[in-house]
Amino acid sequence: MRRSMAGLTEKLAAFSASLACDRLPEKVVSQAQRCLLDTTGALLAGSRLSRSGQSGRKFAERLGEKEEAVVAGSSLRRAPMTAAFVNGMAAHALELDDGSKYATYHPGASIIPACLALGEAEGISGKKLLEAITAGYEVSLRIGTAINPGHYLRGFHPTGTIASFGTTAAAAKILGLSPDLTVQALGIAGSLASGINQYEIDGSISKHVHPGNAARNGILAAMLARDGMTGPAEILEGKLGFFHCFADSADTALVDRDLGKDWHFLRIYFKPYCSCRYVHYAIEATQKDLEQHPFPPEGIESIVVRTHRNAKQGSDIPDYRSPLHARLSIQYGIASILVRGKAGIREYEEEAIADPEVRRVSDMVRIEVDEEIQKLYPNPRSMIVEIRDKKGNSASARIDHAKGDAENPMSDEELFEKFRDVTGGVISPEKAEEIMAAAMAIHTRGEIASFTEMLHI
């Protein structure tokens, strides 16, 4: 016998199932288009310029499947779950993907690949794609915000765990599942959600499997629910549900508060640099220090970073051992700026991270948790970088909102410039312009297959 009052999972399912593009605020539709554009650039770059992208492509080549969905950066088509898996890994591989400082999570790297792969196979329209993207982001961001930062600090990688609920909501939307079947799908997703942060210790690239797995999980959960598999109706809030098992505490009231009115989706950040988001704050603070004083690397005596616990746990990596490790390392980001004046894609290649001068400077960086900054977390997620030289000169800069935050946004033109930059070694300038224009006008397409076809190389 059903309860008379809907639970949290049921409320999210009802919201997702009823969401319609024509009734969405213009800002929300625009955000979905921006996320599509940005993630497409990230996955194209990652498909060809990363080890994870190359590994995924080789994996897909070995499979004999129905050719229903594009594997980006290749000439392949595979079943939707495989295409979503491989594209999800590529989208996260260069640390270029969007994120949420509240949910401590990168939604685009799993949700966009899942939507594109399943959407192509199902023949959906551009408007249906935007609906699915919006549903996936909003549902998962609320779940992630409710249990973070505790979920992350316990060692879970929300880009693998939280993401599975977002991709499931999106896939259920594409398949046209009813609210009841969407509940079943979300219930199944709870048993599939996984991802732990042990990769931070040695720099292994299993990190990139997490959004790929979540992209596949969402399609799997929605298809299983469509075909009769059941899942617990209280997968989030239940006695043995996700909140109980994956976090010490959860702000359950936040999950459905002002649902459909206060859009968490609009608080997404975009990345100007190809590194962990915490590193962006360090890079910008270091640049501001250099505006105050030149600080030649050979003259630096000390570098102190003061910040919050999440940044200390996730990005205090003095002994970076791989390109991924370097992308996560505050020490490396600061040192690259001080030695080279930049921290772009080329500064994170194998040869670049072996630079002994960068290593020497990075060894001077000390990271401390600042309790006053911690009190303000997660908004702002502040960072202070203080540099002193051997002559007694010093500079200190604080960043509260790094470029790309909702409070310090990247414009559409800045996102276009980023797209051109990161895809420059992968596709022609003409093709880049074509893809960007198509992404920002995706709502006008009667089908998305002609868009996904552009991702073939």
PDB file of N, CA, C and O in Angstrom, residues 16-41:
ATOM      1  N   SER A  16      11.146  15.587 -12.491  1.00  0.00           N
ATOM      2  CA  SER A  16      11.887  15.240 -13.692  1.00  0.00           C
ATOM      3  C   SER A  16      10.958  14.812 -14.825  1.00  0.00           C
ATOM      4  O   SER A  16      11.099  15.259 -15.967  1.00  0.00           O
ATOM      5  N   ALA A  17       9.990  13.966 -14.506  1.00  0.00           N
ATOM      6  CA  ALA A  17       9.095  13.432 -15.540  1.00  0.00           C
ATOM      7  C   ALA A  17       8.211  14.514 -16.159  1.00  0.00           C
ATOM      8  O   ALA A  17       7.841  14.424 -17.336  1.00  0.00           O
ATOM      9  N   SER A  18       7.894  15.544 -15.388  1.00  0.00           N
ATOM     10  CA  SER A  18       6.974  16.583 -15.881  1.00  0.00           C
ATOM     11  C   SER A  18       7.684  17.768 -16.518  1.00  0.00           C
ATOM     12  O   SER A  18       7.042  18.650 -17.095  1.00  0.00           O
ATOM     13  N   LEU A  19       8.997  17.799 -16.439  1.00  0.00           N
ATOM     14  CA  LEU A  19       9.763  18.946 -16.934  1.00  0.00           C
ATOM     15  C   LEU A  19       9.600  19.090 -18.445  1.00  0.00           C
ATOM     16  O   LEU A  19       9.739  18.129 -19.194  1.00  0.00           O
ATOM     17  N   ALA A  20       9.294  20.308 -18.901  1.00  0.00           N
ATOM     18  CA  ALA A  20       9.085  20.565 -20.332  1.00  0.00           C
ATOM     19  C   ALA A  20       9.890  21.784 -20.753  1.00  0.00           C
ATOM     20  O   ALA A  20       9.857  22.821 -20.089  1.00  0.00           O
ATOM     21  N   CYS A  21      10.603  21.667 -21.859  1.00  0.00           N
ATOM     22  CA  CYS A  21      11.500  22.722 -22.322  1.00  0.00           C
ATOM     23  C   CYS A  21      10.771  24.050 -22.520  1.00  0.00           C
ATOM     24  O   CYS A  21      11.276  25.113 -22.167  1.00  0.00           O
ATOM     25  N   ASP A  22       9.574  23.990 -23.078  1.00  0.00           N
ATOM     26  CA  ASP A  22       8.831  25.218 -23.382  1.00  0.00           C
ATOM     27  C   ASP A  22       8.386  25.968 -22.131  1.00  0.00           C
ATOM     28  O   ASP A  22       8.011  27.149 -22.215  1.00  0.00           O
ATOM     29  N   ARG A  23       8.426  25.296 -20.984  1.00  0.00           N
ATOM     30  CA  ARG A  23       8.012  25.958 -19.734  1.00  0.00           C
ATOM     31  C   ARG A  23       9.212  26.320 -18.851  1.00  0.00           C
ATOM     32  O   ARG A  23       9.032  26.831 -17.751  1.00  0.00           O
ATOM     33  N   LEU A  24      10.408  26.056 -19.324  1.00  0.00           N
ATOM     34  CA  LEU A  24      11.599  26.371 -18.537  1.00  0.00           C
ATOM     35  C   LEU A  24      11.961  27.846 -18.663  1.00  0.00           C
ATOM     36  O   LEU A  24      11.783  28.449 -19.730  1.00  0.00           O
ATOM     37  N   PRO A  25      12.497  28.442 -17.590  1.00  0.00           N
ATOM     38  CA  PRO A  25      12.990  29.820 -17.697  1.00  0.00           C
ATOM     39  C   PRO A  25      14.072  29.924 -18.764  1.00  0.00           C
ATOM     40  O   PRO A  25      14.859  28.984 -18.970  1.00  0.00           O
ATOM     41  N   GLU A  26      14.139  31.053 -19.425  1.00  0.00           N
ATOM     42  CA  GLU A  26      15.118  31.245 -20.498  1.00  0.00           C
ATOM     43  C   GLU A  26      16.551  31.034 -20.007  1.00  0.00           C
ATOM     44  O   GLU A  26      17.381  30.462 -20.712  1.00  0.00           O
ATOM     45  N   LYS A  27      16.836  31.465 -18.774  1.00  0.00           N
ATOM     46  CA  LYS A  27      18.186  31.303 -18.224  1.00  0.00           C
ATOM     47  C   LYS A  27      18.558  29.826 -18.067  1.00  0.00           C
ATOM     48  O   LYS A  27      19.718  29.446 -18.237  1.00  0.00           O
ATOM     49  N   VAL A  28      17.575  29.002 -17.734  1.00  0.00           N
ATOM     50  CA  VAL A  28      17.832  27.569 -17.549  1.00  0.00           C
ATOM     51  C   VAL A  28      18.121  26.915 -18.893  1.00  0.00           C
ATOM     52  O   VAL A  28      19.047  26.099 -19.019  1.00  0.00           O
ATOM     53  N   VAL A  29      17.338  27.265 -19.915  1.00  0.00           N
ATOM     54  CA  VAL A  29      17.577  26.726 -21.260  1.00  0.00           C
ATOM     55  C   VAL A  29      18.965  27.133 -21.754  1.00  0.00           C
ATOM     56  O   VAL A  29      19.716  26.321 -22.296  1.00  0.00           O
ATOM     57  N   SER A  30      19.305  28.401 -21.537  1.00  0.00           N
ATOM     58  CA  SER A  30      20.621  28.893 -21.941  1.00  0.00           C
ATOM     59  C   SER A  30      21.734  28.142 -21.214  1.00  0.00           C
ATOM     60  O   SER A  30      22.767  27.797 -21.814  1.00  0.00           O
ATOM     61  N   GLN A  31      21.525  27.861 -19.925  1.00  0.00           N
ATOM     62  CA  GLN A  31      22.540  27.134 -19.167  1.00  0.00           C
ATOM     63  C   GLN A  31      22.730  25.721 -19.714  1.00  0.00           C
ATOM     64  O   GLN A  31      23.863  25.225 -19.807  1.00  0.00           O
ATOM     65  N   ALA A  32      21.637  25.070 -20.089  1.00  0.00           N
ATOM     66  CA  ALA A  32      21.736  23.730 -20.666  1.00  0.00           C
ATOM     67  C   ALA A  32      22.521  23.759 -21.973  1.00  0.00           C
ATOM     68  O   ALA A  32      23.338  22.861 -22.246  1.00  0.00           O
ATOM     69  N   GLN A  33      22.303  24.786 -22.787  1.00  0.00           N
ATOM     70  CA  GLN A  33      23.048  24.916 -24.040  1.00  0.00           C
ATOM     71  C   GLN A  33      24.529  25.169 -23.770  1.00  0.00           C
ATOM     72  O   GLN A  33      25.402  24.602 -24.444  1.00  0.00           O
ATOM     73  N   ARG A  34      24.827  26.014 -22.773  1.00  0.00           N
ATOM     74  CA  ARG A  34      26.214  26.311 -22.416  1.00  0.00           C
ATOM     75  C   ARG A  34      26.931  25.052 -21.903  1.00  0.00           C
ATOM     76  O   ARG A  34      28.093  24.805 -22.242  1.00  0.00           O
ATOM     77  N   CYS A  35      26.230  24.259 -21.096  1.00  0.00           N
ATOM     78  CA  CYS A  35      26.821  23.026 -20.592  1.00  0.00           C
ATOM     79  C   CYS A  35      27.053  22.021 -21.718  1.00  0.00           C
ATOM     80  O   CYS A  35      28.065  21.310 -21.729  1.00  0.00           O
ATOM     81  N   LEU A  36      26.122  21.954 -22.655  1.00  0.00           N
ATOM     82  CA  LEU A  36      26.300  21.090 -23.824  1.00  0.00           C
ATOM     83  C   LEU A  36      27.534  21.516 -24.608  1.00  0.00           C
ATOM     84  O   LEU A  36      28.377  20.684 -24.963  1.00  0.00           O
ATOM     85  N   LEU A  37      27.656  22.806 -24.872  1.00  0.00           N
ATOM     86  CA  LEU A  37      28.800  23.333 -25.599  1.00  0.00           C
ATOM     87  C   LEU A  37      30.103  23.013 -24.872  1.00  0.00           C
ATOM     88  O   LEU A  37      31.056  22.472 -25.465  1.00  0.00           O
ATOM     89  N   ASP A  38      30.160  23.341 -23.590  1.00  0.00           N
ATOM     90  CA  ASP A  38      31.401  23.209 -22.829  1.00  0.00           C
ATOM     91  C   ASP A  38      31.821  21.754 -22.694  1.00  0.00           C
ATOM     92  O   ASP A  38      32.999  21.414 -22.879  1.00  0.00           O
ATOM     93  N   THR A  39      30.880  20.877 -22.394  1.00  0.00           N
ATOM     94  CA  THR A  39      31.214  19.462 -22.234  1.00  0.00           C
ATOM     95  C   THR A  39      31.615  18.834 -23.560  1.00  0.00           C
ATOM     96  O   THR A  39      32.510  17.977 -23.603  1.00  0.00           O
ATOM     97  N   THR A  40      30.978  19.255 -24.641  1.00  0.00           N
ATOM     98  CA  THR A  40      31.345  18.737 -25.960  1.00  0.00           C
ATOM     99  C   THR A  40      32.802  19.069 -26.278  1.00  0.00           C
ATOM    100  O   THR A  40      33.552  18.220 -26.790  1.00  0.00           O
ATOM    101  N   GLY A  41      33.218  20.281 -25.958  1.00  0.00           N
ATOM    102  CA  GLY A  41      34.618  20.648 -26.163  1.00  0.00           C
ATOM    103  C   GLY A  41      35.549  19.809 -25.314  1.00  0.00           C
ATOM    104  O   GLY A  41      36.598  19.338 -25.782  1.00  0.00           O
TER     105      GLY A  41
END
